XYZ file of C-alpha atoms in Angstrom:
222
model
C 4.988 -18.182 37.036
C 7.682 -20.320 36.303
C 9.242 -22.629 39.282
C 12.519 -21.635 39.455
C 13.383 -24.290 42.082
C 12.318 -27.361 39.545
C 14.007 -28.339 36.496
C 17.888 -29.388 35.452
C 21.321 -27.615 36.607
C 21.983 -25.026 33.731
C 25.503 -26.682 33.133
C 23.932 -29.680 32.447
C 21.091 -27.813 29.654
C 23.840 -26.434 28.160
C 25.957 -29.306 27.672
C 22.612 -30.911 26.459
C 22.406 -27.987 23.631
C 26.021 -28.200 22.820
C 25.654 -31.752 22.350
C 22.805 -31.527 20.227
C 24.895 -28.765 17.943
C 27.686 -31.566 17.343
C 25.149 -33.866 16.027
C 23.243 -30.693 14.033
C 26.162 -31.654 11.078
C 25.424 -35.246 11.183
C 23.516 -36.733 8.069
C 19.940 -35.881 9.175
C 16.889 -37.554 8.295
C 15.165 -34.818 6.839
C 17.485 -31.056 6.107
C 17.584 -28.828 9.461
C 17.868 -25.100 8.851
C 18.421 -23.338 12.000
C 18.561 -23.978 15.787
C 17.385 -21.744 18.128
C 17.004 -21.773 21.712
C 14.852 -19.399 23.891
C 13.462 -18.837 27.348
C 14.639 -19.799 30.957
C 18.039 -21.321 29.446
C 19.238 -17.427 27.825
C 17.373 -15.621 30.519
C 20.154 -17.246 32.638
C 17.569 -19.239 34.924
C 19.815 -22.037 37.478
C 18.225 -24.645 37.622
C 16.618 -24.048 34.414
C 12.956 -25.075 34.945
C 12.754 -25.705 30.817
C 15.289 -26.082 28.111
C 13.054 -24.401 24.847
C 14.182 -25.355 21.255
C 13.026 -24.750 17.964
C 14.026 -25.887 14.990
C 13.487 -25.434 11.182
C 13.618 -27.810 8.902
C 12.511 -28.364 5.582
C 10.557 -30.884 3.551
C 11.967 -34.154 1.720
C 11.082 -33.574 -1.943
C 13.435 -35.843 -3.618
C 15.061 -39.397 -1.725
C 14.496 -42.962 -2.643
C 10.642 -43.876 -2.330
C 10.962 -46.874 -4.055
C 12.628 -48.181 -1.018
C 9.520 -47.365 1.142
C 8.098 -50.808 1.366
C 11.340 -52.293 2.049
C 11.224 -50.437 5.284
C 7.434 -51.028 6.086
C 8.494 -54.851 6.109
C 11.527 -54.814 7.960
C 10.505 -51.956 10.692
C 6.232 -51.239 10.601
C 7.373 -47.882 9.469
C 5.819 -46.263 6.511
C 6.734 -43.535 4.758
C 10.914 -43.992 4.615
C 12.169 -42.541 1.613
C 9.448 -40.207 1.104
C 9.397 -37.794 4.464
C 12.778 -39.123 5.909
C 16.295 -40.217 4.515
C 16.395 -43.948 3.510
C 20.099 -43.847 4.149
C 19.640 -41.994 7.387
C 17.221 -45.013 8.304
C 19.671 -47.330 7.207
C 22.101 -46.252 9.593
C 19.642 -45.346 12.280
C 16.912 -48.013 12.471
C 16.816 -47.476 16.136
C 15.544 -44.233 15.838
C 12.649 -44.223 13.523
C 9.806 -43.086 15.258
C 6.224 -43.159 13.450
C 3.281 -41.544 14.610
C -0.243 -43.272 15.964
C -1.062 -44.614 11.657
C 2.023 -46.298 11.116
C 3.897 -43.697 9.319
C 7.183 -42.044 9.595
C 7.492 -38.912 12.037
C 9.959 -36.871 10.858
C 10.300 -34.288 13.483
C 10.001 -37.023 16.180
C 12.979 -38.818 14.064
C 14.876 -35.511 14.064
C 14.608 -34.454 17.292
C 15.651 -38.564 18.613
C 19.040 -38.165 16.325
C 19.453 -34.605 17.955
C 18.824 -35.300 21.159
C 18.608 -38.948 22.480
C 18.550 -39.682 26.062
C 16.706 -36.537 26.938
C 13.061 -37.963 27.021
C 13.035 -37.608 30.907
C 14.512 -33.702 30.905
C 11.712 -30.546 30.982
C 12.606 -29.758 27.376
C 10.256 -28.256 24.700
C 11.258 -28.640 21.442
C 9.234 -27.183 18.574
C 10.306 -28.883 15.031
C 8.337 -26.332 12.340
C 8.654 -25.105 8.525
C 9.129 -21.522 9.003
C 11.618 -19.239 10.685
C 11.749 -18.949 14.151
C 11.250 -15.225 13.664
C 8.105 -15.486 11.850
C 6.864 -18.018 13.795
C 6.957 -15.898 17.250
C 4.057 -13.519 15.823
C 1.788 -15.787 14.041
C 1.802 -18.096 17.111
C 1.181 -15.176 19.265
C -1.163 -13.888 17.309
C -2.935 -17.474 16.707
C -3.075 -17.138 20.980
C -4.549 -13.889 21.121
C -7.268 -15.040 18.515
C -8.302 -17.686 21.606
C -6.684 -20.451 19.222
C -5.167 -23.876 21.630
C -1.737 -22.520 20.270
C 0.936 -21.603 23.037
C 2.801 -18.887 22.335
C 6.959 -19.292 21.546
C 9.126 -17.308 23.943
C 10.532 -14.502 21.606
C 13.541 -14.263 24.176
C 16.094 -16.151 21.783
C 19.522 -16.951 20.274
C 20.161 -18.674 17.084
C 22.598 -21.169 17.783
C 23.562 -22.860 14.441
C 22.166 -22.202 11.319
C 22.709 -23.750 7.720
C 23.093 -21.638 4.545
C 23.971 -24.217 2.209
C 27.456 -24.888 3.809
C 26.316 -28.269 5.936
C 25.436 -26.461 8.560
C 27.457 -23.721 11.441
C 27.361 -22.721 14.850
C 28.062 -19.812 16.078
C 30.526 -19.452 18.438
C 29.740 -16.207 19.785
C 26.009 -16.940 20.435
C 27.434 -20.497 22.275
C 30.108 -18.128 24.418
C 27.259 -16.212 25.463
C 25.311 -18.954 26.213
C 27.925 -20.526 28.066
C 29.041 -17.363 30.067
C 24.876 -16.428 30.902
C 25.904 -12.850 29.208
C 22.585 -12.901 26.953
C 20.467 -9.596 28.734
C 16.812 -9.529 27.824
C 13.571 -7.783 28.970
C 11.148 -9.299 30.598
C 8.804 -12.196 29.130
C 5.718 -9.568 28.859
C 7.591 -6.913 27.647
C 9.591 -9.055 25.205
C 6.045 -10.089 24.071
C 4.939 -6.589 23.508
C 8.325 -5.989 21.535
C 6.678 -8.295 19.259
C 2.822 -7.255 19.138
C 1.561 -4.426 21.600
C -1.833 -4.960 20.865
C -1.862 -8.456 21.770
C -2.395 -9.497 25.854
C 0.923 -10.252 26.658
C -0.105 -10.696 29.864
C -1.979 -13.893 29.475
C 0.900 -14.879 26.933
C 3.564 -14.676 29.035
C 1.257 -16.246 31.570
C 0.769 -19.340 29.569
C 4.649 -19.661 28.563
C 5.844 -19.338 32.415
C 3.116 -21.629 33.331
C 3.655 -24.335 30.662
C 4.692 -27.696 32.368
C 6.349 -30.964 31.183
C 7.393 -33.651 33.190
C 9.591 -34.566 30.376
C 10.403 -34.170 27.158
C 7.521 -32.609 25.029
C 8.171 -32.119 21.018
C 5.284 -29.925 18.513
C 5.414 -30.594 15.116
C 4.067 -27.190 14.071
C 3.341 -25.855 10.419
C 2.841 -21.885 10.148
């Protein structure tokens, strides 16, 4: 189970995730479409052994990819203008990340312009394509199958979510956060809520159990 004695002071994870909603309405470098957080920080966990996020974002069709090579000479980084903002790069150099070939990360970009100075905090941060809603049964599902694919904690709140107006939080999930007034069931039954065929014991085993020493981002694509 999860070790409820490790972790960060839950005022501190949610100034962390109120922080990362002011910068949600920033210019991004690829669109964000919702913000959700789950687990030990809306159970109401203090210390919160692990702050989980997930967030949707969507694909860069359309930027400026004749300006990619300008960026491969000035930074190593491939890929600029085509899977992240060019103008997003230009005012954020520093945090371009690329992955182990050279080329442009975008959820590792994302989630260093949403939350820098967090890479020694037990967060898990999971940057997919598709709603967190769907997500939570095709990744449990995916786990029951016996795939390597660690189930999402369907205990959540959408935080902030952007429906073509730049983006919004919402204030009453935040209060709620804030306050600890969010009332779930348990993990296992939670997971049942979701699939009662699957084992949700073993689920919820492998979601209480999951570790990180700091923070830990999946770039996942359901």
């Amino acid at each position: 189970m999860t070790d409820v004695t490790a972790g960060i002071d839950r005022e501190r994870a949610v100034a962390t995730i109120e922080r990362m909603l002011e910068r949600a309405s920033d210019p991004l470098p690829v669109p964000l479409r919702e913000i959700w957080v789950a687990g030990d920080v809306v159970v109401g966990l203090d210390p919160v052994p692990r702050v989980d996020i997930y967030l949707t974002k969507d694909l860069l069709f359309k930027d400026s990819p004749e300006r990619e090579a300008e960026f491969e000479d000035e930074y190593g980084v491939a890929g600029v203008g085509k899977s992240v903002r060019a103008e997003w790069a230009d005012d954020h150099p520093d945090l371009l990340r690329a992955d182990e070939s050279g080329y442009v990360d975008p959820a590792a970009c994302l989630v260093a312009h949403l939350l820098p100075d967090t890479d020694d905090l037990p967060i898990r941060v999971t940057v997919s394509n598709t709603g967190f809603e769907r997500a939570v049964p095709k990744r449990l599902g995916k786990f029951d199958d016996g795939d390597d694919t660690l189930p999402l904690d369907p205990r959540a709140a959408l935080l902030w979510a952007d429906e073509g107006d730049g983006g919004t939080v919402s204030s009453s999930a935040l209060e709620k956060l804030r306050d600890n007034e969010f009332v779930f069931a348990t993990l296992e039954q939670a997971l049942a809520m979701v699939d009662e065929d699957a084992d949700t014991e073993a689920a919820a085993d492998a979601i209480g159990t999951f570790d990180t020493d700091g923070r830990t981002i999946e770039s996942d694509v359901v």
